[in-house]
Amino acid sequence: MALRTAGSVLLVFLWSVAVVLGQDGWSVTYTPQSICTLKGSTVELSCSYTYPSGTVTTTFWFTKNNAEGNPVSLSDDPDYKGRVTYHSDKKNVHTLTITDLRESDSATYKFRFITDQTGVRYTGDPGVTLSVTALQVVTTLHWSKRKTLTCSTTSCPLTGNPTYTWYKNGQIVTEKTSSYSVDSKAADSYSCAVKGHEDLHSPAVYKPKNTSVSVSPSGEIVEGSSVTLTCSSDANPPVQSYTWYKKNGGGYQSMTGPQHVFNQIQSSDTGEYYCEVQNEMGKDRSTTINMDVKCE
């Protein structure tokens, strides 16, 4: 028995060829026992079964029981509505297909069959453990002028030495291993995918951009009032550090944090301010904002 693929199916981690449990002629054989595949892909789980006598009237796959303790067929589970199909063939291969996989689909899937003999129902244990993962780009900085980008999964690792497709600003730049070296000052965005499954690429990583400063409350600023400066930026991974600067007589005063609060602002706080932000991909700075504090 072998696991078959359909559509954008990606099997990234599996072990065990088959599991056969049962007694007195009752058994379910799963192939394989554990699977890890990508979010958004399609997967097929297969099994076969044996029984000593009678006729099988009902077969289905399930992951959970209802309030009465009875297994709920995935075709009746609202979490899988429109995403599951069952198929069986003359060779006793029974296949569950799940499309548009979600990370919440990670579970143990079991096959159950019912015969025409009164009270005879059988569930195959231990089932198939399905793990659904996403791709991500992890950045490693070096003392040199290079940084290494690594395409990895958020949970189970890919096996089989797959080839990766790397994107720069949305365009394919190379096909290679999971690591990709770029200039440490590169201002581009990068993402990755497993070759052959480019529709399942990772979110792009990029240095901060569109950095801006806002002041609250807006309008006239009066000495003694409370004023907050806020630094905002678009970045992935998220901004790791914020640094505020006040231009003052040619020198700069640094204040850290995404916000700087003046609890009782003074006229001496009048001046031009800007913020600088940084993540693993690089730095960016805002334009200056002029804050004029009026005396009461």
mmCIF file of C-alpha atoms in Angstrom:
data_model
loop_
_atom_site.group_PDB
_atom_site.id
_atom_site.type_symbol
_atom_site.label_atom_id
_atom_site.label_comp_id
_atom_site.label_asym_id
_atom_site.label_seq_id
_atom_site.Cartn_x
_atom_site.Cartn_y
_atom_site.Cartn_z
ATOM 1 C CA MET A 1 0.000 0.000 0.000
ATOM 2 C CA ALA A 2 1.398 3.400 -0.853
ATOM 3 C CA LEU A 3 0.420 6.978 -0.146
ATOM 4 C CA ARG A 4 -0.786 8.704 -3.290
ATOM 5 C CA THR A 5 -0.708 12.395 -4.054
ATOM 6 C CA ALA A 6 -3.248 14.688 -5.694
ATOM 7 C CA GLY A 7 -3.100 18.319 -6.743
ATOM 8 C CA SER A 8 -0.578 20.352 -4.790
ATOM 9 C CA VAL A 9 0.374 17.553 -2.422
ATOM 10 C CA LEU A 10 3.620 17.759 -0.511
ATOM 11 C CA LEU A 11 4.770 15.045 1.876
ATOM 12 C CA VAL A 12 7.624 16.352 3.976
ATOM 13 C CA PHE A 13 8.037 13.852 6.771
ATOM 14 C CA LEU A 14 6.903 10.282 7.160
ATOM 15 C CA TRP A 15 7.959 7.048 8.738
ATOM 16 C CA SER A 16 6.693 3.468 8.976
ATOM 17 C CA VAL A 17 5.406 1.631 5.991
ATOM 18 C CA ALA A 18 2.265 0.266 7.526
ATOM 19 C CA VAL A 19 0.435 -0.377 10.754
ATOM 20 C CA VAL A 20 -1.703 -3.466 11.170
ATOM 21 C CA LEU A 21 -3.697 -3.956 14.341
ATOM 22 C CA GLY A 22 -6.561 -6.261 15.071
ATOM 23 C CA GLN A 23 -7.550 -9.712 16.218
ATOM 24 C CA ASP A 24 -9.667 -12.617 15.036
ATOM 25 C CA GLY A 25 -9.442 -11.392 11.449
ATOM 26 C CA TRP A 26 -10.307 -7.728 12.147
ATOM 27 C CA SER A 27 -7.648 -5.196 11.145
ATOM 28 C CA VAL A 28 -6.928 -1.845 9.473
ATOM 29 C CA THR A 29 -3.627 -1.187 7.697
ATOM 30 C CA TYR A 30 -2.452 2.421 7.352
ATOM 31 C CA THR A 31 0.301 3.586 5.015
ATOM 32 C CA PRO A 32 2.177 5.481 6.383
ATOM 33 C CA GLN A 33 1.641 6.086 10.097
ATOM 34 C CA SER A 34 2.731 9.748 10.220
ATOM 35 C CA ILE A 35 2.690 12.546 7.630
ATOM 36 C CA CYS A 36 3.754 16.194 7.654
ATOM 37 C CA THR A 37 2.582 18.367 4.775
ATOM 38 C CA LEU A 38 2.282 22.046 3.931
ATOM 39 C CA LYS A 39 -0.553 24.370 4.765
ATOM 40 C CA GLY A 40 -2.682 24.972 1.667
ATOM 41 C CA SER A 41 -1.780 21.671 0.032
ATOM 42 C CA THR A 42 -3.845 18.543 -0.624
ATOM 43 C CA VAL A 43 -3.142 15.238 1.091
ATOM 44 C CA GLU A 44 -4.419 11.693 0.673
ATOM 45 C CA LEU A 45 -4.549 9.194 3.558
ATOM 46 C CA SER A 46 -4.923 5.554 2.558
ATOM 47 C CA CYS A 47 -5.742 2.290 4.308
ATOM 48 C CA SER A 48 -7.094 -1.205 3.751
ATOM 49 C CA TYR A 49 -9.007 -3.464 6.115
ATOM 50 C CA THR A 50 -9.944 -7.088 6.786
ATOM 51 C CA TYR A 51 -12.860 -8.718 8.605
ATOM 52 C CA PRO A 52 -13.846 -12.367 9.100
ATOM 53 C CA SER A 53 -17.441 -12.419 7.888
ATOM 54 C CA GLY A 54 -20.491 -10.416 6.869
ATOM 55 C CA THR A 55 -20.771 -7.439 4.548
ATOM 56 C CA VAL A 56 -19.399 -3.945 5.163
ATOM 57 C CA THR A 57 -22.229 -1.425 4.965
ATOM 58 C CA THR A 58 -20.550 1.810 6.070
ATOM 59 C CA THR A 59 -16.998 3.197 6.001
ATOM 60 C CA PHE A 60 -15.692 6.609 7.051
ATOM 61 C CA TRP A 61 -12.754 8.554 8.492
ATOM 62 C CA PHE A 62 -12.920 10.623 11.673
ATOM 63 C CA THR A 63 -10.801 12.584 14.158
ATOM 64 C CA LYS A 64 -13.213 13.144 17.055
ATOM 65 C CA ASN A 65 -16.339 11.878 18.788
ATOM 66 C CA ASN A 66 -19.660 13.602 19.450
ATOM 67 C CA ALA A 67 -21.161 14.256 22.886
ATOM 68 C CA GLU A 68 -22.454 10.666 23.023
ATOM 69 C CA GLY A 69 -18.975 9.303 22.339
ATOM 70 C CA ASN A 70 -19.694 8.225 18.759
ATOM 71 C CA PRO A 71 -17.174 8.976 15.982
ATOM 72 C CA VAL A 72 -18.141 11.866 13.683
ATOM 73 C CA SER A 73 -17.525 11.287 9.985
ATOM 74 C CA LEU A 74 -15.376 14.047 8.481
ATOM 75 C CA SER A 75 -17.998 14.533 5.767
ATOM 76 C CA ASP A 76 -20.385 15.636 8.558
ATOM 77 C CA ASP A 77 -17.829 17.763 10.395
ATOM 78 C CA PRO A 78 -18.377 21.503 9.652
ATOM 79 C CA ASP A 79 -14.620 22.147 10.018
ATOM 80 C CA TYR A 80 -14.055 20.052 6.878
ATOM 81 C CA LYS A 81 -17.111 21.068 4.861
ATOM 82 C CA GLY A 82 -16.354 21.069 1.147
ATOM 83 C CA ARG A 83 -12.752 19.943 1.687
ATOM 84 C CA VAL A 84 -12.959 16.144 2.107
ATOM 85 C CA THR A 85 -13.792 13.281 -0.246
ATOM 86 C CA TYR A 86 -13.750 9.503 0.206
ATOM 87 C CA HIS A 87 -12.735 7.014 -2.445
ATOM 88 C CA SER A 88 -12.363 3.240 -2.527
ATOM 89 C CA ASP A 89 -11.349 0.828 -5.265
ATOM 90 C CA LYS A 90 -11.653 -2.861 -6.054
ATOM 91 C CA LYS A 91 -8.233 -3.524 -4.503
ATOM 92 C CA ASN A 92 -9.539 -2.595 -1.024
ATOM 93 C CA VAL A 93 -7.743 0.763 -0.965
ATOM 94 C CA HIS A 94 -9.758 3.368 0.936
ATOM 95 C CA THR A 95 -8.584 6.956 0.523
ATOM 96 C CA LEU A 96 -9.406 10.163 2.332
ATOM 97 C CA THR A 97 -8.557 13.360 0.410
ATOM 98 C CA ILE A 98 -8.346 16.687 2.249
ATOM 99 C CA THR A 99 -7.868 19.879 0.244
ATOM 100 C CA ASP A 100 -6.797 23.382 1.291
ATOM 101 C CA LEU A 101 -5.115 22.086 4.437
ATOM 102 C CA ARG A 102 -5.111 24.245 7.537
ATOM 103 C CA GLU A 103 -2.799 24.030 10.530
ATOM 104 C CA SER A 104 -5.891 23.227 12.595
ATOM 105 C CA ASP A 105 -6.253 20.018 10.544
ATOM 106 C CA SER A 106 -3.287 18.569 12.447
ATOM 107 C CA ALA A 107 -4.764 15.523 14.181
ATOM 108 C CA THR A 108 -4.887 11.724 14.283
ATOM 109 C CA TYR A 109 -7.163 10.338 11.552
ATOM 110 C CA LYS A 110 -8.802 6.929 12.006
ATOM 111 C CA PHE A 111 -10.792 4.682 9.705
ATOM 112 C CA ARG A 112 -13.997 2.993 10.900
ATOM 113 C CA PHE A 113 -16.217 0.420 9.226
ATOM 114 C CA ILE A 114 -19.551 -1.147 10.095
ATOM 115 C CA THR A 115 -20.854 -4.527 8.908
ATOM 116 C CA ASP A 116 -24.342 -5.919 8.523
ATOM 117 C CA GLN A 117 -23.840 -8.053 11.598
ATOM 118 C CA THR A 118 -25.632 -6.552 14.586
ATOM 119 C CA GLY A 119 -23.362 -4.409 16.717
ATOM 120 C CA VAL A 120 -20.228 -5.161 14.717
ATOM 121 C CA ARG A 121 -18.201 -1.952 14.294
ATOM 122 C CA TYR A 122 -14.461 -1.646 14.071
ATOM 123 C CA THR A 123 -12.050 1.297 14.362
ATOM 124 C CA GLY A 124 -8.440 0.902 13.291
ATOM 125 C CA ASP A 125 -5.891 2.131 15.816
ATOM 126 C CA PRO A 126 -3.585 3.986 16.070
ATOM 127 C CA GLY A 127 -4.586 5.842 12.881
ATOM 128 C CA VAL A 128 -2.540 8.297 10.831
ATOM 129 C CA THR A 129 -0.998 11.338 12.505
ATOM 130 C CA LEU A 130 -1.186 14.339 10.180
ATOM 131 C CA SER A 131 0.824 17.488 10.912
ATOM 132 C CA VAL A 132 0.233 20.613 8.840
ATOM 133 C CA THR A 133 2.975 23.219 8.742
ATOM 134 C CA ALA A 134 3.840 26.498 7.019
ATOM 135 C CA LEU A 135 7.040 27.800 5.433
ATOM 136 C CA GLN A 136 9.044 30.653 6.904
ATOM 137 C CA VAL A 137 12.309 32.472 6.188
ATOM 138 C CA VAL A 138 14.743 32.713 9.106
ATOM 139 C CA THR A 139 17.547 35.285 8.980
ATOM 140 C CA THR A 140 21.031 34.810 10.426
ATOM 141 C CA LEU A 141 23.342 37.821 10.610
ATOM 142 C CA HIS A 142 27.130 37.556 10.264
ATOM 143 C CA TRP A 143 29.977 39.850 11.201
ATOM 144 C CA SER A 144 30.808 39.985 7.509
ATOM 145 C CA LYS A 145 28.811 41.876 4.900
ATOM 146 C CA ARG A 146 26.526 38.884 4.281
ATOM 147 C CA LYS A 147 23.442 37.427 5.941
ATOM 148 C CA THR A 148 22.022 33.948 5.469
ATOM 149 C CA LEU A 149 18.343 33.321 4.772
ATOM 150 C CA THR A 150 17.054 29.835 5.598
ATOM 151 C CA CYS A 151 13.798 28.396 4.296
ATOM 152 C CA SER A 152 12.279 26.191 6.989
ATOM 153 C CA THR A 153 8.960 24.915 8.261
ATOM 154 C CA THR A 154 7.273 26.137 11.423
ATOM 155 C CA SER A 155 6.980 22.626 12.875
ATOM 156 C CA CYS A 156 8.067 19.341 11.218
ATOM 157 C CA PRO A 157 11.148 19.425 8.953
ATOM 158 C CA LEU A 158 11.164 18.565 5.272
ATOM 159 C CA THR A 159 13.006 15.416 4.246
ATOM 160 C CA GLY A 160 14.147 13.972 0.952
ATOM 161 C CA ASN A 161 16.614 16.802 0.239
ATOM 162 C CA PRO A 162 14.102 18.976 -1.671
ATOM 163 C CA THR A 163 15.089 21.874 -3.916
ATOM 164 C CA TYR A 164 13.926 25.348 -2.946
ATOM 165 C CA THR A 165 12.876 28.261 -5.108
ATOM 166 C CA TRP A 166 13.931 31.695 -3.839
ATOM 167 C CA TYR A 167 12.172 34.945 -4.724
ATOM 168 C CA LYS A 168 13.531 38.487 -4.665
ATOM 169 C CA ASN A 169 10.860 41.176 -4.782
ATOM 170 C CA GLY A 170 8.405 38.550 -6.018
ATOM 171 C CA GLN A 171 10.600 37.322 -8.900
ATOM 172 C CA ILE A 172 12.426 33.975 -9.001
ATOM 173 C CA VAL A 173 16.161 34.495 -8.502
ATOM 174 C CA THR A 174 17.538 30.992 -7.845
ATOM 175 C CA GLU A 175 16.771 27.351 -7.217
ATOM 176 C CA LYS A 176 19.031 25.742 -4.656
ATOM 177 C CA THR A 177 19.199 24.380 -1.114
ATOM 178 C CA SER A 178 17.309 25.740 1.872
ATOM 179 C CA SER A 179 19.906 28.481 2.566
ATOM 180 C CA TYR A 180 20.499 31.620 0.521
ATOM 181 C CA SER A 181 23.146 34.275 1.159
ATOM 182 C CA VAL A 182 22.468 37.975 0.484
ATOM 183 C CA ASP A 183 24.170 41.296 1.137
ATOM 184 C CA SER A 184 23.596 42.433 4.706
ATOM 185 C CA LYS A 185 22.466 45.862 3.451
ATOM 186 C CA ALA A 186 20.054 44.496 0.876
ATOM 187 C CA ALA A 187 16.783 46.448 0.852
ATOM 188 C CA ASP A 188 14.858 43.812 -1.093
ATOM 189 C CA SER A 189 12.151 41.407 0.057
ATOM 190 C CA TYR A 190 12.768 37.652 -0.022
ATOM 191 C CA SER A 191 10.547 34.578 0.150
ATOM 192 C CA CYS A 192 10.917 30.868 -0.597
ATOM 193 C CA ALA A 193 8.988 27.813 -1.747
ATOM 194 C CA VAL A 194 9.605 24.134 -2.344
ATOM 195 C CA LYS A 195 10.242 23.603 -6.058
ATOM 196 C CA GLY A 196 7.125 22.289 -7.731
ATOM 197 C CA HIS A 197 4.870 23.854 -5.085
ATOM 198 C CA GLU A 198 5.504 27.557 -5.695
ATOM 199 C CA ASP A 199 1.892 28.381 -4.858
ATOM 200 C CA LEU A 200 2.724 27.561 -1.220
ATOM 201 C CA HIS A 201 5.583 30.026 -0.784
ATOM 202 C CA SER A 202 6.517 31.606 2.536
ATOM 203 C CA PRO A 203 5.657 35.157 3.621
ATOM 204 C CA ALA A 204 8.271 37.654 2.386
ATOM 205 C CA VAL A 205 10.858 39.052 4.774
ATOM 206 C CA TYR A 206 12.116 42.611 4.335
ATOM 207 C CA LYS A 207 13.709 45.449 6.245
ATOM 208 C CA PRO A 208 11.498 48.179 7.773
ATOM 209 C CA LYS A 209 9.863 50.607 5.350
ATOM 210 C CA ASN A 210 7.300 53.416 5.365
ATOM 211 C CA THR A 211 8.511 54.459 8.804
ATOM 212 C CA SER A 212 6.665 57.464 10.172
ATOM 213 C CA VAL A 213 6.171 59.528 13.319
ATOM 214 C CA SER A 214 2.877 60.753 14.735
ATOM 215 C CA VAL A 215 2.095 63.010 17.679
ATOM 216 C CA SER A 216 -0.903 62.735 19.997
ATOM 217 C CA PRO A 217 -2.928 64.710 20.705
ATOM 218 C CA SER A 218 -2.730 66.588 17.434
ATOM 219 C CA GLY A 219 -3.033 70.374 17.289
ATOM 220 C CA GLU A 220 -1.417 72.972 19.500
ATOM 221 C CA ILE A 221 0.917 71.652 22.185
ATOM 222 C CA VAL A 222 0.783 73.549 25.491
ATOM 223 C CA GLU A 223 3.470 73.419 28.167
ATOM 224 C CA GLY A 224 2.544 71.072 31.029
ATOM 225 C CA SER A 225 0.300 68.810 28.937
ATOM 226 C CA SER A 226 0.866 65.115 28.156
ATOM 227 C CA VAL A 227 2.137 64.366 24.648
ATOM 228 C CA THR A 228 2.999 61.033 23.016
ATOM 229 C CA LEU A 229 5.237 60.476 20.021
ATOM 230 C CA THR A 230 4.636 57.169 18.199
ATOM 231 C CA CYS A 231 6.905 55.490 15.686
ATOM 232 C CA SER A 232 5.251 53.131 13.161
ATOM 233 C CA SER A 233 6.840 50.945 10.500
ATOM 234 C CA ASP A 234 6.024 48.137 8.083
ATOM 235 C CA ALA A 235 8.493 45.282 8.631
ATOM 236 C CA ASN A 236 8.767 41.485 8.522
ATOM 237 C CA PRO A 237 10.102 40.136 10.805
ATOM 238 C CA PRO A 238 8.641 42.746 13.160
ATOM 239 C CA VAL A 239 10.732 45.697 14.321
ATOM 240 C CA GLN A 240 13.124 44.625 17.079
ATOM 241 C CA SER A 241 14.375 48.029 18.223
ATOM 242 C CA TYR A 242 13.206 51.645 18.113
ATOM 243 C CA THR A 243 15.467 54.626 18.695
ATOM 244 C CA TRP A 244 14.250 58.207 18.973
ATOM 245 C CA TYR A 245 16.424 61.214 18.140
ATOM 246 C CA LYS A 246 15.946 64.864 18.935
ATOM 247 C CA LYS A 247 17.940 67.336 16.922
ATOM 248 C CA ASN A 248 19.343 69.774 19.441
ATOM 249 C CA GLY A 249 22.092 72.246 18.635
ATOM 250 C CA GLY A 250 23.830 69.864 16.262
ATOM 251 C CA GLY A 251 23.769 66.992 18.765
ATOM 252 C CA TYR A 252 21.339 64.082 19.155
ATOM 253 C CA GLN A 253 19.595 62.770 22.229
ATOM 254 C CA SER A 254 18.555 59.091 22.001
ATOM 255 C CA MET A 255 15.364 57.722 23.560
ATOM 256 C CA THR A 256 14.371 54.060 23.094
ATOM 257 C CA GLY A 257 10.944 52.482 22.627
ATOM 258 C CA PRO A 258 8.121 52.609 20.008
ATOM 259 C CA GLN A 259 6.582 55.489 21.959
ATOM 260 C CA HIS A 260 8.023 58.399 23.879
ATOM 261 C CA VAL A 261 5.686 60.047 26.390
ATOM 262 C CA PHE A 262 6.123 63.555 27.728
ATOM 263 C CA ASN A 263 4.022 63.497 30.904
ATOM 264 C CA GLN A 264 4.488 67.248 31.442
ATOM 265 C CA ILE A 265 6.012 68.636 28.305
ATOM 266 C CA GLN A 266 8.200 71.727 28.606
ATOM 267 C CA SER A 267 9.087 74.491 26.195
ATOM 268 C CA SER A 268 12.626 73.105 26.198
ATOM 269 C CA ASP A 269 11.221 69.992 24.480
ATOM 270 C CA THR A 270 10.541 72.046 21.366
ATOM 271 C CA GLY A 271 12.493 70.654 18.447
ATOM 272 C CA GLU A 272 12.655 68.214 15.567
ATOM 273 C CA TYR A 273 12.249 64.474 16.252
ATOM 274 C CA TYR A 274 12.627 61.343 14.190
ATOM 275 C CA CYS A 275 12.848 57.625 14.879
ATOM 276 C CA GLU A 276 15.096 54.862 13.584
ATOM 277 C CA VAL A 277 13.915 51.248 13.517
ATOM 278 C CA GLN A 278 15.670 47.951 12.936
ATOM 279 C CA ASN A 279 14.864 44.275 12.384
ATOM 280 C CA GLU A 280 17.003 41.321 11.262
ATOM 281 C CA MET A 281 16.843 42.520 7.646
ATOM 282 C CA GLY A 282 18.054 46.082 8.171
ATOM 283 C CA LYS A 283 17.259 49.643 9.288
ATOM 284 C CA ASP A 284 15.022 52.538 8.265
ATOM 285 C CA ARG A 285 14.370 56.028 9.581
ATOM 286 C CA SER A 286 11.448 58.374 9.435
ATOM 287 C CA THR A 287 11.336 61.943 8.276
ATOM 288 C CA THR A 288 11.485 64.530 11.064
ATOM 289 C CA ILE A 289 8.455 65.949 12.806
ATOM 290 C CA ASN A 290 8.592 69.423 14.305
ATOM 291 C CA MET A 291 7.115 69.819 17.802
ATOM 292 C CA ASP A 292 6.541 73.378 18.972
ATOM 293 C CA VAL A 293 5.632 73.682 22.657
ATOM 294 C CA LYS A 294 3.718 76.867 23.587
ATOM 295 C CA CYS A 295 4.046 78.504 27.002
ATOM 296 C CA GLU A 296 0.806 78.892 28.987
#
